[in-house]
Amino acid sequence: MCGIIGYIGHEQVAPILLQGLRRMEYRGYDSAGVAVCSPEKGLQVKKTKGRIQVLSDMIHGGADLEGTVGIGHTRWATHGEPSNINAHPHVSESGKFALVHNGIIENYMEIKEALQKKGVQFASDTDSEVVAQLLEYYYRDTGDMLEAVSQVLERIEGSYGFAILCGDCPDTMITARKDSPLILGYGDGFSFVASD
Ligand code: GLU
């Protein structure tokens, strides 16, 4: 099993995400990644095939990513080989949305084909990227992150834990789950989400 960690608060988030990912390392994984959001820098995404230490070295223990809101993921591939491109977080075409996903989107191919017919370019072979692209597609109509997530959840079938960031809403994270574990922790001025 793979893992999700998310944090929203006042501390620099990237080292916290790396620490959370390390705690879930025992579950097994083939790749790892993080996305950090800040008003100044927008969405910053780093991911790689291989160990969390490789990811940590890439971002100098988290020092390279500035921001206090972020999500992290360890992947156990179900759709698409273990690779840098198939690692999470997945990002929508314009870079507006980033998400991490545990689980399987059963009807991803039908949605992918429909979006491709509308000209959406996909970067990965995963079922998960479909959700990032669909979020952006719905968001274009409403400009409302929560509404876009609600519409996506109506459309997809399967099992999921999601943690979602949007560059337009740098102080917000939306999570959702179905048939896949995801727990929330509330502290004084911060919140966590984790799959374990
Ligand atoms: N189905 C997704 C993928 O293959 C998520 C796998 C996971 O839960 O790590 O990328």
mmCIF file of C-alpha atoms and ligand atoms in Angstrom:
data_model
loop_
_atom_site.group_PDB
_atom_site.id
_atom_site.type_symbol
_atom_site.label_atom_id
_atom_site.label_comp_id
_atom_site.label_asym_id
_atom_site.label_seq_id
_atom_site.Cartn_x
_atom_site.Cartn_y
_atom_site.Cartn_z
ATOM 1 C CA MET A 1 0.000 0.000 0.000
ATOM 2 C CA CYS A 2 1.054 3.535 -0.702
ATOM 3 C CA GLY A 3 0.582 6.778 1.186
ATOM 4 C CA ILE A 4 -0.738 10.323 1.294
ATOM 5 C CA ILE A 5 0.312 13.111 3.630
ATOM 6 C CA GLY A 6 -0.894 16.716 3.616
ATOM 7 C CA TYR A 7 -0.356 19.722 5.857
ATOM 8 C CA ILE A 8 -1.848 23.206 5.997
ATOM 9 C CA GLY A 9 -0.579 25.607 8.650
ATOM 10 C CA HIS A 10 2.197 28.082 9.398
ATOM 11 C CA GLU A 11 5.382 25.971 9.267
ATOM 12 C CA GLN A 12 7.435 25.449 6.122
ATOM 13 C CA VAL A 13 5.691 22.374 4.799
ATOM 14 C CA ALA A 14 8.183 20.486 2.629
ATOM 15 C CA PRO A 15 10.289 19.033 5.510
ATOM 16 C CA ILE A 16 7.051 18.036 7.278
ATOM 17 C CA LEU A 17 5.878 16.213 4.143
ATOM 18 C CA LEU A 18 9.184 14.355 3.820
ATOM 19 C CA GLN A 19 8.953 13.292 7.457
ATOM 20 C CA GLY A 20 5.382 12.061 6.929
ATOM 21 C CA LEU A 21 6.358 10.133 3.812
ATOM 22 C CA ARG A 22 9.214 8.469 5.681
ATOM 23 C CA ARG A 23 6.797 7.298 8.381
ATOM 24 C CA MET A 24 4.738 5.550 5.694
ATOM 25 C CA GLU A 25 7.763 4.060 3.948
ATOM 26 C CA TYR A 26 7.137 0.662 5.589
ATOM 27 C CA ARG A 27 4.002 0.287 3.449
ATOM 28 C CA GLY A 28 6.068 -0.091 0.278
ATOM 29 C CA TYR A 29 6.184 2.208 -2.784
ATOM 30 C CA ASP A 30 7.908 2.731 -6.117
ATOM 31 C CA SER A 31 8.052 6.528 -6.347
ATOM 32 C CA ALA A 32 7.448 9.639 -4.292
ATOM 33 C CA GLY A 33 6.557 13.287 -4.743
ATOM 34 C CA VAL A 34 5.389 16.512 -3.161
ATOM 35 C CA ALA A 35 3.502 19.652 -4.179
ATOM 36 C CA VAL A 36 3.789 22.880 -2.205
ATOM 37 C CA CYS A 37 1.602 25.931 -2.712
ATOM 38 C CA SER A 38 2.350 29.533 -1.792
ATOM 39 C CA PRO A 39 0.854 32.876 -2.884
ATOM 40 C CA GLU A 40 4.285 34.058 -4.097
ATOM 41 C CA LYS A 41 5.454 30.921 -5.911
ATOM 42 C CA GLY A 42 2.187 29.221 -6.854
ATOM 43 C CA LEU A 43 2.279 25.436 -7.187
ATOM 44 C CA GLN A 44 5.706 23.789 -7.006
ATOM 45 C CA VAL A 45 5.812 20.054 -7.789
ATOM 46 C CA LYS A 46 8.758 17.671 -7.398
ATOM 47 C CA LYS A 47 8.549 13.919 -7.896
ATOM 48 C CA THR A 48 10.725 10.988 -8.763
ATOM 49 C CA LYS A 49 10.825 7.271 -9.215
ATOM 50 C CA GLY A 50 12.643 5.561 -6.356
ATOM 51 C CA ARG A 51 13.290 6.267 -2.717
ATOM 52 C CA ILE A 52 12.136 9.170 -0.588
ATOM 53 C CA GLN A 53 15.798 9.952 0.008
ATOM 54 C CA VAL A 54 16.164 10.657 -3.725
ATOM 55 C CA LEU A 55 13.250 13.097 -3.523
ATOM 56 C CA SER A 56 14.679 14.661 -0.372
ATOM 57 C CA ASP A 57 18.068 15.168 -2.042
ATOM 58 C CA MET A 58 16.359 16.747 -5.079
ATOM 59 C CA ILE A 59 14.779 19.433 -2.898
ATOM 60 C CA HIS A 60 17.601 19.737 -0.326
ATOM 61 C CA GLY A 61 15.572 18.303 2.508
ATOM 62 C CA GLY A 62 12.653 20.547 1.550
ATOM 63 C CA ALA A 63 14.585 23.832 1.629
ATOM 64 C CA ASP A 64 14.010 24.416 -2.109
ATOM 65 C CA LEU A 65 10.223 24.575 -1.800
ATOM 66 C CA GLU A 66 8.692 27.591 -0.123
ATOM 67 C CA GLY A 67 5.214 27.445 1.364
ATOM 68 C CA THR A 68 3.095 26.314 4.279
ATOM 69 C CA VAL A 69 0.504 24.251 2.396
ATOM 70 C CA GLY A 70 1.442 20.974 0.730
ATOM 71 C CA ILE A 71 0.728 17.383 -0.196
ATOM 72 C CA GLY A 72 2.977 14.334 -0.534
ATOM 73 C CA HIS A 73 2.614 10.841 -1.946
ATOM 74 C CA THR A 74 4.267 7.478 -2.126
ATOM 75 C CA ARG A 75 3.010 5.499 -5.103
ATOM 76 C CA TRP A 76 2.390 1.829 -5.646
ATOM 77 C CA ALA A 77 1.712 1.736 -9.377
ATOM 78 C CA THR A 78 -1.549 0.244 -10.614
ATOM 79 C CA HIS A 79 -1.863 2.080 -13.975
ATOM 80 C CA GLY A 80 1.362 2.966 -15.742
ATOM 81 C CA GLU A 81 4.858 1.774 -14.929
ATOM 82 C CA PRO A 82 6.864 3.223 -12.056
ATOM 83 C CA SER A 83 8.495 6.333 -13.595
ATOM 84 C CA ASN A 84 9.134 10.000 -12.933
ATOM 85 C CA ILE A 85 6.199 11.031 -15.111
ATOM 86 C CA ASN A 86 3.748 8.573 -13.555
ATOM 87 C CA ALA A 87 4.737 9.565 -10.003
ATOM 88 C CA HIS A 88 2.316 11.757 -8.066
ATOM 89 C CA PRO A 89 1.411 14.610 -7.613
ATOM 90 C CA HIS A 90 -0.329 14.903 -10.970
ATOM 91 C CA VAL A 91 -0.873 18.335 -12.421
ATOM 92 C CA SER A 92 -3.579 19.588 -14.772
ATOM 93 C CA GLU A 93 -2.656 20.873 -18.220
ATOM 94 C CA SER A 94 -2.276 24.546 -17.260
ATOM 95 C CA GLY A 95 -0.634 23.700 -13.951
ATOM 96 C CA LYS A 96 -3.560 25.033 -11.938
ATOM 97 C CA PHE A 97 -4.371 21.834 -10.018
ATOM 98 C CA ALA A 98 -2.108 19.305 -8.300
ATOM 99 C CA LEU A 99 -3.373 16.156 -6.654
ATOM 100 C CA VAL A 100 -2.250 12.966 -4.991
ATOM 101 C CA HIS A 101 -4.373 9.839 -5.203
ATOM 102 C CA ASN A 102 -4.456 6.463 -3.521
ATOM 103 C CA GLY A 103 -6.723 3.891 -5.153
ATOM 104 C CA ILE A 104 -8.041 3.177 -8.633
ATOM 105 C CA ILE A 105 -10.328 5.213 -10.910
ATOM 106 C CA GLU A 106 -12.282 2.468 -12.677
ATOM 107 C CA ASN A 107 -13.783 4.631 -15.449
ATOM 108 C CA TYR A 108 -10.621 6.634 -16.157
ATOM 109 C CA MET A 109 -10.294 5.534 -19.785
ATOM 110 C CA GLU A 110 -13.740 6.752 -20.772
ATOM 111 C CA ILE A 111 -13.059 10.148 -19.132
ATOM 112 C CA LYS A 112 -9.577 10.365 -20.627
ATOM 113 C CA GLU A 113 -10.894 9.745 -24.144
ATOM 114 C CA ALA A 114 -13.635 12.353 -23.692
ATOM 115 C CA LEU A 115 -11.106 14.969 -22.513
ATOM 116 C CA GLN A 116 -8.651 14.074 -25.282
ATOM 117 C CA LYS A 117 -11.434 14.681 -27.831
ATOM 118 C CA LYS A 118 -11.718 18.180 -26.362
ATOM 119 C CA GLY A 119 -7.981 18.679 -26.897
ATOM 120 C CA VAL A 120 -6.643 18.017 -23.397
ATOM 121 C CA GLN A 121 -3.045 16.737 -23.498
ATOM 122 C CA PHE A 122 -2.105 14.059 -20.973
ATOM 123 C CA ALA A 123 1.395 13.673 -19.569
ATOM 124 C CA SER A 124 1.166 10.281 -17.827
ATOM 125 C CA ASP A 125 -0.287 6.791 -18.202
ATOM 126 C CA THR A 126 -2.036 6.867 -14.834
ATOM 127 C CA ASP A 127 -5.701 6.723 -13.954
ATOM 128 C CA SER A 128 -5.032 9.486 -11.413
ATOM 129 C CA GLU A 129 -4.069 12.207 -13.911
ATOM 130 C CA VAL A 130 -7.580 12.029 -15.360
ATOM 131 C CA VAL A 131 -8.852 13.522 -12.107
ATOM 132 C CA ALA A 132 -6.442 16.481 -12.243
ATOM 133 C CA GLN A 133 -7.444 17.205 -15.847
ATOM 134 C CA LEU A 134 -11.157 16.833 -15.128
ATOM 135 C CA LEU A 135 -10.844 19.237 -12.185
ATOM 136 C CA GLU A 136 -9.389 21.899 -14.443
ATOM 137 C CA TYR A 137 -12.038 21.247 -17.082
ATOM 138 C CA TYR A 138 -14.893 21.803 -14.623
ATOM 139 C CA TYR A 139 -13.099 24.667 -12.877
ATOM 140 C CA ARG A 140 -12.998 26.629 -16.144
ATOM 141 C CA ASP A 141 -16.807 26.837 -16.021
ATOM 142 C CA THR A 142 -17.294 27.669 -12.360
ATOM 143 C CA GLY A 143 -14.034 29.185 -11.052
ATOM 144 C CA ASP A 144 -14.974 27.460 -7.800
ATOM 145 C CA MET A 145 -12.545 24.825 -6.486
ATOM 146 C CA LEU A 146 -15.016 23.068 -4.190
ATOM 147 C CA GLU A 147 -17.678 22.982 -6.899
ATOM 148 C CA ALA A 148 -15.176 21.513 -9.380
ATOM 149 C CA VAL A 149 -14.207 18.788 -6.884
ATOM 150 C CA SER A 150 -17.896 17.991 -6.252
ATOM 151 C CA GLN A 151 -18.518 17.630 -9.984
ATOM 152 C CA VAL A 152 -15.494 15.363 -10.362
ATOM 153 C CA LEU A 153 -16.658 13.118 -7.527
ATOM 154 C CA GLU A 154 -20.024 12.752 -9.285
ATOM 155 C CA ARG A 155 -18.287 11.660 -12.477
ATOM 156 C CA ILE A 156 -15.655 9.195 -11.280
ATOM 157 C CA GLU A 157 -16.075 5.571 -10.210
ATOM 158 C CA GLY A 158 -13.653 3.586 -8.101
ATOM 159 C CA SER A 159 -11.740 3.898 -4.864
ATOM 160 C CA TYR A 160 -9.896 6.977 -3.775
ATOM 161 C CA GLY A 161 -8.199 9.087 -1.210
ATOM 162 C CA PHE A 162 -7.379 12.512 -2.667
ATOM 163 C CA ALA A 163 -5.556 15.588 -1.473
ATOM 164 C CA ILE A 164 -5.955 18.472 -3.912
ATOM 165 C CA LEU A 165 -4.324 21.901 -4.274
ATOM 166 C CA CYS A 166 -5.227 24.738 -6.635
ATOM 167 C CA GLY A 167 -2.779 27.533 -7.472
ATOM 168 C CA ASP A 168 -5.643 30.072 -7.426
ATOM 169 C CA CYS A 169 -6.479 29.192 -3.795
ATOM 170 C CA PRO A 170 -3.067 28.908 -2.106
ATOM 171 C CA ASP A 171 -4.477 28.672 1.429
ATOM 172 C CA THR A 172 -6.861 25.803 0.659
ATOM 173 C CA MET A 173 -6.605 22.033 0.433
ATOM 174 C CA ILE A 174 -9.524 19.768 -0.436
ATOM 175 C CA THR A 175 -9.539 16.104 0.452
ATOM 176 C CA ALA A 176 -11.974 13.312 -0.346
ATOM 177 C CA ARG A 177 -12.129 9.588 0.205
ATOM 178 C CA LYS A 178 -14.122 6.528 -0.829
ATOM 179 C CA ASP A 179 -13.150 2.928 -0.004
ATOM 180 C CA SER A 180 -9.602 4.090 0.733
ATOM 181 C CA PRO A 181 -8.347 5.338 4.107
ATOM 182 C CA LEU A 182 -7.795 9.034 4.801
ATOM 183 C CA ILE A 183 -7.778 10.656 8.223
ATOM 184 C CA LEU A 184 -7.757 14.294 9.311
ATOM 185 C CA GLY A 185 -5.909 15.729 12.295
ATOM 186 C CA TYR A 186 -6.648 19.218 13.625
ATOM 187 C CA GLY A 187 -4.152 21.165 15.727
ATOM 188 C CA ASP A 188 -3.855 24.747 16.929
ATOM 189 C CA GLY A 189 -3.478 26.633 13.651
ATOM 190 C CA PHE A 190 -2.703 23.641 11.475
ATOM 191 C CA SER A 191 -4.311 20.517 10.013
ATOM 192 C CA PHE A 192 -2.983 17.245 8.696
ATOM 193 C CA VAL A 193 -4.392 14.676 6.343
ATOM 194 C CA ALA A 194 -2.875 11.209 6.034
ATOM 195 C CA SER A 195 -3.742 7.820 4.635
ATOM 196 C CA ASP A 196 -2.132 6.071 7.633
HETATM 197 N N1 GLU B 1 -3.778 4.195 -9.381
HETATM 198 C C1 GLU B 1 -2.820 5.215 -9.094
HETATM 199 C C2 GLU B 1 -1.550 5.039 -9.896
HETATM 200 O O1 GLU B 1 -1.271 4.000 -10.414
HETATM 201 C C3 GLU B 1 -2.526 5.369 -7.623
HETATM 202 C C4 GLU B 1 -1.745 4.214 -7.071
HETATM 203 C C5 GLU B 1 -1.539 4.377 -5.587
HETATM 204 O O2 GLU B 1 -2.536 4.216 -4.834
HETATM 205 O O3 GLU B 1 -0.406 4.667 -5.204
HETATM 206 O O4 GLU B 1 -0.813 5.961 -10.036
#
